[in-house]
Structures are given as C-alpha cells and as structure tokens.
C-alpha cells in the first residue's frame, strides 16, 4: 500500500492581467504545465492581450517554471486543451471549435459550432493496465 502526499505549489506570476487570471493545468511534453489567460471581465493590458503556457521542469520547485509560449490576440474567452503537445484547442468568441498550432502560429476553424462557452475537451491516455477493484 502506498501513501500519497499532497502539497501546495506556487504558480508562476503572470502579471499581464490587472484584475483576474484564470488557470488550467495541462500535460505538455510529459511535464506539468499551466495555461494562464484573462478572465472575461478582467482588464487586460491592451499592449499584451495574451495567453501564456508555463512548464514546470522540476516538480515542486518554483524557480523551474519556464514560460514556453506567449499567444497574442486569439479570438477566445475559452481555451480548452493542448493536443499532441503543440495544438491548442479553443472555442472562438463566435462559438466555433478552433485550433492554434503553437509552432507555426496557424489558426484553423474545425467546422464544429456550439453555444458560447459550451465546449469541453478531455485528454486521456490509453492504458492496458487493469484498474483494481
């Protein structure tokens, strides 16, 4: 039998949002990652309207957070997930599912539409190991 230990962790300081930052945890390149983006009602610095993706290189060491991506001006209030380590999925302000290639900066509309903020994305990893009952 194992014992799990839970700790508080410091997150990186993303100082581009004056009154509200939202965060989503991600797995990116097999590392704990954090997506930082402004909440809908926050006052965003107009010169840096952006999202940031941070990667923690050494678990539970604050200084190991590295800003990997800065994404400027995406038409979204609702980032969803990172797929295949380089494609950010998001719902556009008009309701369409879209992708943003973190390497090439290409934006694509994926021809799926929903009500504003209605879409969700869930990452999973297949495993052949049985789950104990």
GROMACS .gro file of C-alpha atoms in nm:
model
  133
    1UNK     CA    1   0.000   0.000   0.000
    2UNK     CA    2   0.128   0.347  -0.084
    3UNK     CA    3   0.087   0.677   0.089
    4UNK     CA    4   0.020   0.984  -0.120
    5UNK     CA    5   0.148   1.323  -0.013
    6UNK     CA    6  -0.027   1.640  -0.126
    7UNK     CA    7   0.142   1.980  -0.117
    8UNK     CA    8   0.062   2.335  -0.213
    9UNK     CA    9   0.251   2.460  -0.517
   10UNK     CA   10   0.338   2.812  -0.621
   11UNK     CA   11   0.234   2.904  -0.971
   12UNK     CA   12   0.426   3.142  -1.196
   13UNK     CA   13   0.344   3.510  -1.179
   14UNK     CA   14   0.165   3.614  -1.495
   15UNK     CA   15   0.142   3.987  -1.438
   16UNK     CA   16  -0.037   4.083  -1.759
   17UNK     CA   17  -0.389   4.081  -1.613
   18UNK     CA   18  -0.495   4.359  -1.378
   19UNK     CA   19  -0.789   4.200  -1.201
   20UNK     CA   20  -0.820   3.835  -1.281
   21UNK     CA   21  -0.628   3.545  -1.425
   22UNK     CA   22  -0.773   3.202  -1.495
   23UNK     CA   23  -0.557   2.891  -1.491
   24UNK     CA   24  -0.582   2.543  -1.642
   25UNK     CA   25  -0.345   2.257  -1.567
   26UNK     CA   26  -0.211   2.070  -1.869
   27UNK     CA   27   0.027   1.790  -1.951
   28UNK     CA   28   0.271   1.914  -2.214
   29UNK     CA   29   0.578   1.716  -2.321
   30UNK     CA   30   0.518   1.488  -2.020
   31UNK     CA   31   0.556   1.785  -1.784
   32UNK     CA   32   0.310   1.961  -1.558
   33UNK     CA   33   0.206   2.279  -1.738
   34UNK     CA   34  -0.014   2.577  -1.668
   35UNK     CA   35  -0.224   2.778  -1.913
   36UNK     CA   36  -0.281   3.137  -1.791
   37UNK     CA   37  -0.542   3.355  -1.956
   38UNK     CA   38  -0.752   3.657  -1.856
   39UNK     CA   39  -1.098   3.606  -1.713
   40UNK     CA   40  -1.369   3.758  -1.928
   41UNK     CA   41  -1.425   4.060  -1.703
   42UNK     CA   42  -1.060   4.140  -1.635
   43UNK     CA   43  -0.887   4.450  -1.759
   44UNK     CA   44  -0.622   4.313  -1.993
   45UNK     CA   45  -0.316   4.521  -2.069
   46UNK     CA   46  -0.405   4.631  -2.424
   47UNK     CA   47  -0.043   4.605  -2.537
   48UNK     CA   48  -0.016   4.239  -2.436
   49UNK     CA   49  -0.359   4.074  -2.482
   50UNK     CA   50  -0.223   3.725  -2.441
   51UNK     CA   51  -0.229   3.375  -2.301
   52UNK     CA   52   0.077   3.207  -2.157
   53UNK     CA   53   0.174   2.843  -2.122
   54UNK     CA   54   0.426   2.764  -1.849
   55UNK     CA   55   0.606   2.431  -1.799
   56UNK     CA   56   0.743   2.309  -1.465
   57UNK     CA   57   1.079   2.143  -1.535
   58UNK     CA   58   1.148   2.016  -1.181
   59UNK     CA   59   0.847   1.907  -0.980
   60UNK     CA   60   0.758   2.136  -0.690
   61UNK     CA   61   1.047   2.380  -0.747
   62UNK     CA   62   0.905   2.727  -0.809
   63UNK     CA   63   1.212   2.852  -0.993
   64UNK     CA   64   1.176   2.574  -1.251
   65UNK     CA   65   0.862   2.725  -1.410
   66UNK     CA   66   0.956   2.827  -1.765
   67UNK     CA   67   0.731   3.031  -1.990
   68UNK     CA   68   0.715   2.816  -2.303
   69UNK     CA   69   0.457   3.005  -2.513
   70UNK     CA   70   0.305   3.353  -2.535
   71UNK     CA   71  -0.005   3.361  -2.753
   72UNK     CA   72  -0.119   3.707  -2.854
   73UNK     CA   73  -0.465   3.803  -2.978
   74UNK     CA   74  -0.654   3.473  -3.010
   75UNK     CA   75  -1.030   3.532  -3.057
   76UNK     CA   76  -1.132   3.333  -2.748
   77UNK     CA   77  -1.250   3.352  -2.390
   78UNK     CA   78  -1.242   2.974  -2.365
   79UNK     CA   79  -0.918   2.777  -2.423
   80UNK     CA   80  -0.991   2.405  -2.393
   81UNK     CA   81  -0.681   2.183  -2.411
   82UNK     CA   82  -0.346   2.119  -2.575
   83UNK     CA   83  -0.348   1.820  -2.809
   84UNK     CA   84  -0.037   1.633  -2.932
   85UNK     CA   85   0.184   1.879  -2.737
   86UNK     CA   86   0.153   2.157  -2.996
   87UNK     CA   87  -0.212   2.221  -3.089
   88UNK     CA   88  -0.417   2.448  -2.863
   89UNK     CA   89  -0.789   2.377  -2.897
   90UNK     CA   90  -1.022   2.663  -2.813
   91UNK     CA   91  -1.377   2.782  -2.866
   92UNK     CA   92  -1.391   3.109  -3.057
   93UNK     CA   93  -1.597   3.402  -2.932
   94UNK     CA   94  -1.847   3.318  -3.208
   95UNK     CA   95  -1.882   2.958  -3.082
   96UNK     CA   96  -1.668   2.758  -3.329
   97UNK     CA   97  -1.414   2.495  -3.227
   98UNK     CA   98  -1.074   2.613  -3.347
   99UNK     CA   99  -0.712   2.509  -3.327
  100UNK     CA  100  -0.394   2.710  -3.291
  101UNK     CA  101  -0.061   2.549  -3.383
  102UNK     CA  102   0.184   2.657  -3.113
  103UNK     CA  103   0.479   2.609  -3.351
  104UNK     CA  104   0.357   2.757  -3.680
  105UNK     CA  105   0.101   3.000  -3.526
  106UNK     CA  106  -0.160   2.879  -3.777
  107UNK     CA  107  -0.527   2.911  -3.676
  108UNK     CA  108  -0.788   2.670  -3.818
  109UNK     CA  109  -1.165   2.657  -3.782
  110UNK     CA  110  -1.271   2.294  -3.725
  111UNK     CA  111  -1.631   2.325  -3.850
  112UNK     CA  112  -1.796   2.239  -3.518
  113UNK     CA  113  -2.021   2.503  -3.361
  114UNK     CA  114  -2.174   2.530  -3.015
  115UNK     CA  115  -2.323   2.781  -2.775
  116UNK     CA  116  -2.073   3.023  -2.623
  117UNK     CA  117  -1.851   2.852  -2.363
  118UNK     CA  118  -2.032   2.518  -2.411
  119UNK     CA  119  -1.741   2.309  -2.540
  120UNK     CA  120  -1.511   2.091  -2.331
  121UNK     CA  121  -1.207   1.883  -2.421
  122UNK     CA  122  -1.074   1.596  -2.215
  123UNK     CA  123  -0.731   1.442  -2.267
  124UNK     CA  124  -0.683   1.080  -2.181
  125UNK     CA  125  -0.412   0.824  -2.223
  126UNK     CA  126  -0.489   0.465  -2.314
  127UNK     CA  127  -0.362   0.207  -2.071
  128UNK     CA  128  -0.371  -0.172  -2.080
  129UNK     CA  129  -0.319  -0.197  -1.705
  130UNK     CA  130  -0.637  -0.316  -1.532
  131UNK     CA  131  -0.788  -0.091  -1.269
  132UNK     CA  132  -0.802  -0.271  -0.931
  133UNK     CA  133  -1.143  -0.304  -0.774
   0.00000   0.00000   0.00000
